[in-house]
Tab-separated table of N, CA and C in Angstrom:
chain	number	residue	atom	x	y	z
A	201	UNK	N	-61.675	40.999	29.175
A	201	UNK	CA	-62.917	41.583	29.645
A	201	UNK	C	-63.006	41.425	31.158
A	202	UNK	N	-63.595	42.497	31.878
A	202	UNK	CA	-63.263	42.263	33.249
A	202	UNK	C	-64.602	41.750	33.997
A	203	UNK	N	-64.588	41.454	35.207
A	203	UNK	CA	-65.371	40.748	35.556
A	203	UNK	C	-66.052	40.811	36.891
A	204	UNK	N	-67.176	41.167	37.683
A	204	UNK	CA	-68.144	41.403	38.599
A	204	UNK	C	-68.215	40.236	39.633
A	205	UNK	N	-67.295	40.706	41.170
A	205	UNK	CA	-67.978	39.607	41.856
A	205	UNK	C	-68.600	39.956	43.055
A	206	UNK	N	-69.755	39.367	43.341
A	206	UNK	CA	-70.661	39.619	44.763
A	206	UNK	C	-69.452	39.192	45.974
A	207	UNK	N	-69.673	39.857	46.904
A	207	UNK	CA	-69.229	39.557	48.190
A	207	UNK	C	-70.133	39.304	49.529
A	208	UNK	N	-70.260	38.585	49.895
A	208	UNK	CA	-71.451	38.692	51.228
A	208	UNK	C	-71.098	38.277	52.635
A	209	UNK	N	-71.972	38.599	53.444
A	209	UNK	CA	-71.488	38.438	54.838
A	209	UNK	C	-70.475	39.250	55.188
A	210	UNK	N	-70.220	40.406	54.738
A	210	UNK	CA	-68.661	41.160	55.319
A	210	UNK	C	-69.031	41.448	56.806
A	211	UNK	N	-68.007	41.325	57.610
A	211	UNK	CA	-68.261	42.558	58.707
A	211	UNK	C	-68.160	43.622	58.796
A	212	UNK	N	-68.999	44.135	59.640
A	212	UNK	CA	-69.204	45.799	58.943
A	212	UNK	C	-68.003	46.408	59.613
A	213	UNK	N	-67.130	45.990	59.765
A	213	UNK	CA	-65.720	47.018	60.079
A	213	UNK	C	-64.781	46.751	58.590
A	214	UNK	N	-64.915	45.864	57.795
A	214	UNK	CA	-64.209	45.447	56.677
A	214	UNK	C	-63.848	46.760	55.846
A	215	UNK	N	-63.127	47.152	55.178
A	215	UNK	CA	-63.124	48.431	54.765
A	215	UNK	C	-62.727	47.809	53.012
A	216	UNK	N	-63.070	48.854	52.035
A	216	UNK	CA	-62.605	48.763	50.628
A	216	UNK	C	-61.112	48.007	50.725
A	217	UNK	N	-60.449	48.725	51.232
A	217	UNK	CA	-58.899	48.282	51.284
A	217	UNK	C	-58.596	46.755	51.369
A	218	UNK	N	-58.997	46.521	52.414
A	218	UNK	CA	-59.318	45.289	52.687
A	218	UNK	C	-59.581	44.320	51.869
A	219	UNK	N	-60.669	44.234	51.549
A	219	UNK	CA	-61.217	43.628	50.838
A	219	UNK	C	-60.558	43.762	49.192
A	220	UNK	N	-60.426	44.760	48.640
A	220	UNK	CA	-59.492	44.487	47.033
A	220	UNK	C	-58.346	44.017	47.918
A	221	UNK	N	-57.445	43.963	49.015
A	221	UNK	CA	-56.391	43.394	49.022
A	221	UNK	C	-56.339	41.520	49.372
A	222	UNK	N	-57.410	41.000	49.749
A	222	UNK	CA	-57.785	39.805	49.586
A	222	UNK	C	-57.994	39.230	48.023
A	223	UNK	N	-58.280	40.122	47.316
A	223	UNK	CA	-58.805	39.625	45.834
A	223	UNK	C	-57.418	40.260	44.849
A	224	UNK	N	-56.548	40.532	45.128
A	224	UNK	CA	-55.572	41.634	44.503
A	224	UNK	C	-54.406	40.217	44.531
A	225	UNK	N	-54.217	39.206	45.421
A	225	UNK	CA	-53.877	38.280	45.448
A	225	UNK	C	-53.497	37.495	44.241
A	226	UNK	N	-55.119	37.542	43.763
A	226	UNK	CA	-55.629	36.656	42.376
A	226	UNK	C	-55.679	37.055	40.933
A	227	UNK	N	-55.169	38.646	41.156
A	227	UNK	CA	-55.082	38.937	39.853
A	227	UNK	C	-55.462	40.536	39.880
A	228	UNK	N	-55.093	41.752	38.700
A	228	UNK	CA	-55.010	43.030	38.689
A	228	UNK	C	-57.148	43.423	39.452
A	229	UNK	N	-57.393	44.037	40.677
A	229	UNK	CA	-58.879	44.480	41.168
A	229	UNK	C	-58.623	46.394	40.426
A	230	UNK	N	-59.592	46.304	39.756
A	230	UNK	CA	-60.000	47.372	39.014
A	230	UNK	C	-60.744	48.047	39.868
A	231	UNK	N	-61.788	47.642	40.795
A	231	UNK	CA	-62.387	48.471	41.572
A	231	UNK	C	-62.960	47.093	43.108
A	232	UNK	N	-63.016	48.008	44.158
A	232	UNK	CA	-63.729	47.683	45.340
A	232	UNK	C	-64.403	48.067	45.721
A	233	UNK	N	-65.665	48.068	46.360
A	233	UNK	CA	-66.469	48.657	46.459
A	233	UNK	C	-67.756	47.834	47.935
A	234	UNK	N	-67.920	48.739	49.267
A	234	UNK	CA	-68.651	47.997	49.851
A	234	UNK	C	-70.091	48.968	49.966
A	235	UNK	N	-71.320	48.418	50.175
A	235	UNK	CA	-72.453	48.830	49.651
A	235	UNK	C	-72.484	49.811	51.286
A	236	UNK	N	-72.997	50.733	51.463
A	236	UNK	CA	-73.366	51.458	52.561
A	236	UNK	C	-74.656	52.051	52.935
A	237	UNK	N	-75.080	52.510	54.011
A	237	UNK	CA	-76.514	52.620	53.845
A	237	UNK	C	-76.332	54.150	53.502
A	238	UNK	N	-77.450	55.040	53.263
A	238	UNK	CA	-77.195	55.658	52.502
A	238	UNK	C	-77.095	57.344	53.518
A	239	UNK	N	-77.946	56.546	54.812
A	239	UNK	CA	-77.808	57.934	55.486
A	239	UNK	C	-77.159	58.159	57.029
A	240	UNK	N	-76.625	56.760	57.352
A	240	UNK	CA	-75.707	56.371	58.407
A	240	UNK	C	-74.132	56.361	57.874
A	241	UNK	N	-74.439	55.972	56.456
A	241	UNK	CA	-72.711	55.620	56.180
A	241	UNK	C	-72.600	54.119	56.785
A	242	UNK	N	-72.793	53.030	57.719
A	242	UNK	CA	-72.188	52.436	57.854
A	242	UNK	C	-72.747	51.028	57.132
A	243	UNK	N	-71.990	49.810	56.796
A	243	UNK	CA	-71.842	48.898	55.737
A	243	UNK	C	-72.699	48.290	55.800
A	244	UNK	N	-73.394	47.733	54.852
A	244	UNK	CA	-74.996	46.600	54.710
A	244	UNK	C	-74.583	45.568	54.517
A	245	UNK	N	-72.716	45.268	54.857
A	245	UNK	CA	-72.711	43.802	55.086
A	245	UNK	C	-72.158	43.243	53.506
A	246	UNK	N	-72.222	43.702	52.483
A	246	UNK	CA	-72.008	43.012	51.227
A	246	UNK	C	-71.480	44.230	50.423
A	247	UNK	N	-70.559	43.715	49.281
A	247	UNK	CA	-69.666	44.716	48.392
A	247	UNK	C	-69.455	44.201	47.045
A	248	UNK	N	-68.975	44.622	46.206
A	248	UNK	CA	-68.805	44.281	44.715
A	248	UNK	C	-67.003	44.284	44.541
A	249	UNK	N	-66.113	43.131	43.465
A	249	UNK	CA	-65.664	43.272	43.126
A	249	UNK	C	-64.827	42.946	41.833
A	250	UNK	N	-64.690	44.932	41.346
A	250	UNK	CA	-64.825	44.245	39.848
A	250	UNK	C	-63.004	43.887	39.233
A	251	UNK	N	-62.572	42.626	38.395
A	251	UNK	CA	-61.192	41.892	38.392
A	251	UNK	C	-61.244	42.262	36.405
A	252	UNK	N	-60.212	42.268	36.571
A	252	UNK	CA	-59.998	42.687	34.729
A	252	UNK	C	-59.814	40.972	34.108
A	253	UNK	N	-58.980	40.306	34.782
A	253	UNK	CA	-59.468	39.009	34.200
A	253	UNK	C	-60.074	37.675	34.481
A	254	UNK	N	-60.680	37.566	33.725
A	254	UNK	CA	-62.105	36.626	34.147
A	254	UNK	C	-61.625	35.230	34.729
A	255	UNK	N	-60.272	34.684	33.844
A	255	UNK	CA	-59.688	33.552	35.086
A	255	UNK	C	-59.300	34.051	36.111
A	256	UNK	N	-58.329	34.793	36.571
A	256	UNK	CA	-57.964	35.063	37.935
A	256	UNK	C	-59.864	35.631	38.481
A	257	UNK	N	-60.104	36.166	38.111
A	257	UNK	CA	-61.505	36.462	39.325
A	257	UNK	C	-62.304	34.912	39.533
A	258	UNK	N	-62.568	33.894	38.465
A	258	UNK	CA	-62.755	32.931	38.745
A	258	UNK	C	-61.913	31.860	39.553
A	259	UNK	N	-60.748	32.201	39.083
A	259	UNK	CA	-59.491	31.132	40.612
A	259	UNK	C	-60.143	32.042	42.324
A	260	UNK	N	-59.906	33.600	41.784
A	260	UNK	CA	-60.353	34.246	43.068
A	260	UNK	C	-61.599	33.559	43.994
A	261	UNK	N	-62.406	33.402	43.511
A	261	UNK	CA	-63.959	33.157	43.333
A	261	UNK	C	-64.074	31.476	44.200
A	262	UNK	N	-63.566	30.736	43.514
A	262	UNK	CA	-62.986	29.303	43.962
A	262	UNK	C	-62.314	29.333	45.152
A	263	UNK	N	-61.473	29.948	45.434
A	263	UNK	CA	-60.754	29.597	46.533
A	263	UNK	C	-60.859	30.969	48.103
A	264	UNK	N	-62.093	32.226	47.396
A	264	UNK	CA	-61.906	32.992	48.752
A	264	UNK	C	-63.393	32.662	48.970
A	265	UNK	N	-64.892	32.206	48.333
A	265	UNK	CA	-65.458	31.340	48.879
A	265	UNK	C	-65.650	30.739	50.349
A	266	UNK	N	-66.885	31.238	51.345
A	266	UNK	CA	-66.220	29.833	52.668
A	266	UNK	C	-65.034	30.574	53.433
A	267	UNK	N	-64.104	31.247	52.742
A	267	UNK	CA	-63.077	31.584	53.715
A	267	UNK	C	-63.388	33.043	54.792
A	268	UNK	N	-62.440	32.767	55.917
A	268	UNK	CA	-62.802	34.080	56.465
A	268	UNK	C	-61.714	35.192	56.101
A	269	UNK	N	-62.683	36.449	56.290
A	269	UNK	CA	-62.104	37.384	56.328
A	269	UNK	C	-62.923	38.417	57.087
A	270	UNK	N	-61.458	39.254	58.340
A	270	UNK	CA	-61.903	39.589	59.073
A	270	UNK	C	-63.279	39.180	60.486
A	271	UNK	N	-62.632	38.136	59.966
A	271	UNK	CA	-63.544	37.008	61.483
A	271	UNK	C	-65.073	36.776	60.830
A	272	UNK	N	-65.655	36.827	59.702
A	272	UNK	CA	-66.353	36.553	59.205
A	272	UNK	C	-66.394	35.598	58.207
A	273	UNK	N	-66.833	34.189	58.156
A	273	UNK	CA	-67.262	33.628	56.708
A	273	UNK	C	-68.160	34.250	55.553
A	274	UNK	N	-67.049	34.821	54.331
A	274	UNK	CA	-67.821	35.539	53.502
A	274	UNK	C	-67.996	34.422	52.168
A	275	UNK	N	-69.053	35.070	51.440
A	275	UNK	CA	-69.767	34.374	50.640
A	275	UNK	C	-69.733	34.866	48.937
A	276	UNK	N	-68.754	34.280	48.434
A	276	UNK	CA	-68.327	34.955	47.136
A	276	UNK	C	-68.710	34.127	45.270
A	277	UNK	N	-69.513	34.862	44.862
A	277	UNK	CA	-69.683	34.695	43.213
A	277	UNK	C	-69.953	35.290	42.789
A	278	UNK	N	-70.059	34.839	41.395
A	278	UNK	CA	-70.175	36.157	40.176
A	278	UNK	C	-71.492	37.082	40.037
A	279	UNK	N	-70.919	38.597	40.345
A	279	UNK	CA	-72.263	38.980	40.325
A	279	UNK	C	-73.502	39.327	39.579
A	280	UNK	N	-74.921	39.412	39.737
A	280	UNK	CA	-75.494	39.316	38.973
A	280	UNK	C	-76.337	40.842	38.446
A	281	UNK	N	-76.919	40.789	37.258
A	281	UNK	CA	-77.285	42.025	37.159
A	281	UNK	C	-78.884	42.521	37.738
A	282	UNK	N	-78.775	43.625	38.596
A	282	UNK	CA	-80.567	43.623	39.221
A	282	UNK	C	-81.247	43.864	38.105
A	283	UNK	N	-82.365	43.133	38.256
A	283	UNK	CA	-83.583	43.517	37.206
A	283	UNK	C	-84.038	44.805	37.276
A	284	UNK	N	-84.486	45.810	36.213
A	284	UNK	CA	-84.639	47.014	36.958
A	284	UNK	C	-86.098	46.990	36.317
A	285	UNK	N	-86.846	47.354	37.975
A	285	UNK	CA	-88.468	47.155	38.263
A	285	UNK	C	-89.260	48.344	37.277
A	286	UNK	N	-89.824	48.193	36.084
A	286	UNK	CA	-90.778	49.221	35.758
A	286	UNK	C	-91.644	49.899	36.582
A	287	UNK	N	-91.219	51.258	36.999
A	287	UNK	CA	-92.783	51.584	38.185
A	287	UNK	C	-93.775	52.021	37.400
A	288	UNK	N	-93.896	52.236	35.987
A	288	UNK	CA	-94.664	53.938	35.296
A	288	UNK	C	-93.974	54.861	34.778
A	289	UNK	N	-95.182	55.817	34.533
A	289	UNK	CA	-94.960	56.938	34.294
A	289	UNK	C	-94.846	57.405	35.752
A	290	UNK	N	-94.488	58.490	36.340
A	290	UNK	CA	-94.474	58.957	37.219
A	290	UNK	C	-95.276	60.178	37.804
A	291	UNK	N	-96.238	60.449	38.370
A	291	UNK	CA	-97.029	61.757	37.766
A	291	UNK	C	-97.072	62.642	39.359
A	292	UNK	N	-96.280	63.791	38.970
A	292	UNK	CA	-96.128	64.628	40.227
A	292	UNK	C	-97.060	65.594	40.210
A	293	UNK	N	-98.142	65.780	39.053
A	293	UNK	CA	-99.191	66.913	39.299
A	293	UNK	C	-100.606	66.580	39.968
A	294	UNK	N	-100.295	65.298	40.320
A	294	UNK	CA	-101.797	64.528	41.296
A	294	UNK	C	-101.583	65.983	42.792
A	295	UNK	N	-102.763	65.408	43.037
A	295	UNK	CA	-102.817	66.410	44.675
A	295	UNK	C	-102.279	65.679	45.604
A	296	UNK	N	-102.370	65.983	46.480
A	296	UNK	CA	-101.269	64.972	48.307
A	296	UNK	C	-102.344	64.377	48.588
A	297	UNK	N	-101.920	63.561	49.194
A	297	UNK	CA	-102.651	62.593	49.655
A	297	UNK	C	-103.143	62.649	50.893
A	298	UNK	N	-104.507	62.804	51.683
A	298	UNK	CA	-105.006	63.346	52.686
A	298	UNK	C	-104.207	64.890	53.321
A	299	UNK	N	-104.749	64.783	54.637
A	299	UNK	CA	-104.407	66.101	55.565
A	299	UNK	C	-104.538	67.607	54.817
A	300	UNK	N	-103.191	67.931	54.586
A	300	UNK	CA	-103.633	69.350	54.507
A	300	UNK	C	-103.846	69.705	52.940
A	301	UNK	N	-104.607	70.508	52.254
A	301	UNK	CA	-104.662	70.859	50.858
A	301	UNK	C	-105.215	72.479	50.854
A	302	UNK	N	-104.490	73.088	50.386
A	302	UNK	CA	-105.004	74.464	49.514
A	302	UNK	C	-105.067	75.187	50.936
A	303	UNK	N	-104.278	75.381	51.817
A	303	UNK	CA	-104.785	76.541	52.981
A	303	UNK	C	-105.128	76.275	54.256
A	304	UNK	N	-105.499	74.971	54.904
A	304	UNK	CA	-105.190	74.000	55.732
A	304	UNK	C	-105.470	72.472	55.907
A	305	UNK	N	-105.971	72.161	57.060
A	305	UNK	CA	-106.302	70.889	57.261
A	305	UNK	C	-107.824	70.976	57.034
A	306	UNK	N	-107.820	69.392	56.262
A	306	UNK	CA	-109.077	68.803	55.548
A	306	UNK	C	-110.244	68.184	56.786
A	307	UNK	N	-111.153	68.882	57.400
A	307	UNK	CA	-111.799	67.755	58.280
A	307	UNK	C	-113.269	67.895	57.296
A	308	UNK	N	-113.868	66.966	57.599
A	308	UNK	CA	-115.089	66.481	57.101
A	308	UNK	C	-116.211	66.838	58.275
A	309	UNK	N	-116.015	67.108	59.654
A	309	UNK	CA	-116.678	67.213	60.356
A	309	UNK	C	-117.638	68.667	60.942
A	310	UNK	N	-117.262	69.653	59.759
A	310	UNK	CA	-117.213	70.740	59.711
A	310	UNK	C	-118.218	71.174	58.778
């Protein structure tokens, strides 16, 4: 069964490559992955990586910990799953919220 690990502190020049080839060391990396923002493209600093077996990602885990990579001390364990936040129902037939409605702007002073 394969296995999820957080990565943190990357520097943001660190690339995918990189990074599964630090963990590729320890055993077969199924996937790499670094988090990006969503409308710059460039890295938020932390990445996921997922290892097919759960000892080698745990030897991984143990010993790349604390170490640097790419001139950064990165910060490595098993990752966890986000809670996912209930917002509602969602209701898109409400009206907008102030300013303009139905033909222009709303003043009261009129």
């Amino acid at each position: 069964m394969s296995k999820k690990i957080y990565v943190g502190n990357l520097n943001y020049s660190t690339t995918e490559d990189t990074l599964g080839g630090q963990f590729a060391q320890y055993g077969d990396v199924l996937s790499a992955t670094i988090i990006k923002d969503r409308y710059t493209q460039q890295s938020k600093g932390f990445g996921f990586i997922e290892m097919e077996d759960e000892a080698a990602a745990d030897r991984a885990i143990a010993e790349l910990n604390g170490r640097e990579i790419d001139g950064r001390r990165v910060r490595v364990n098993v990752a966890e799953d986000k809670p996912r936040r209930d917002r509602g129902p969602r209701n898109f037939d409400r009206a907008p919220r102030g300013g303009f409605r139905e033909g222009g702007f709303r003043d009261d002073r009129y």
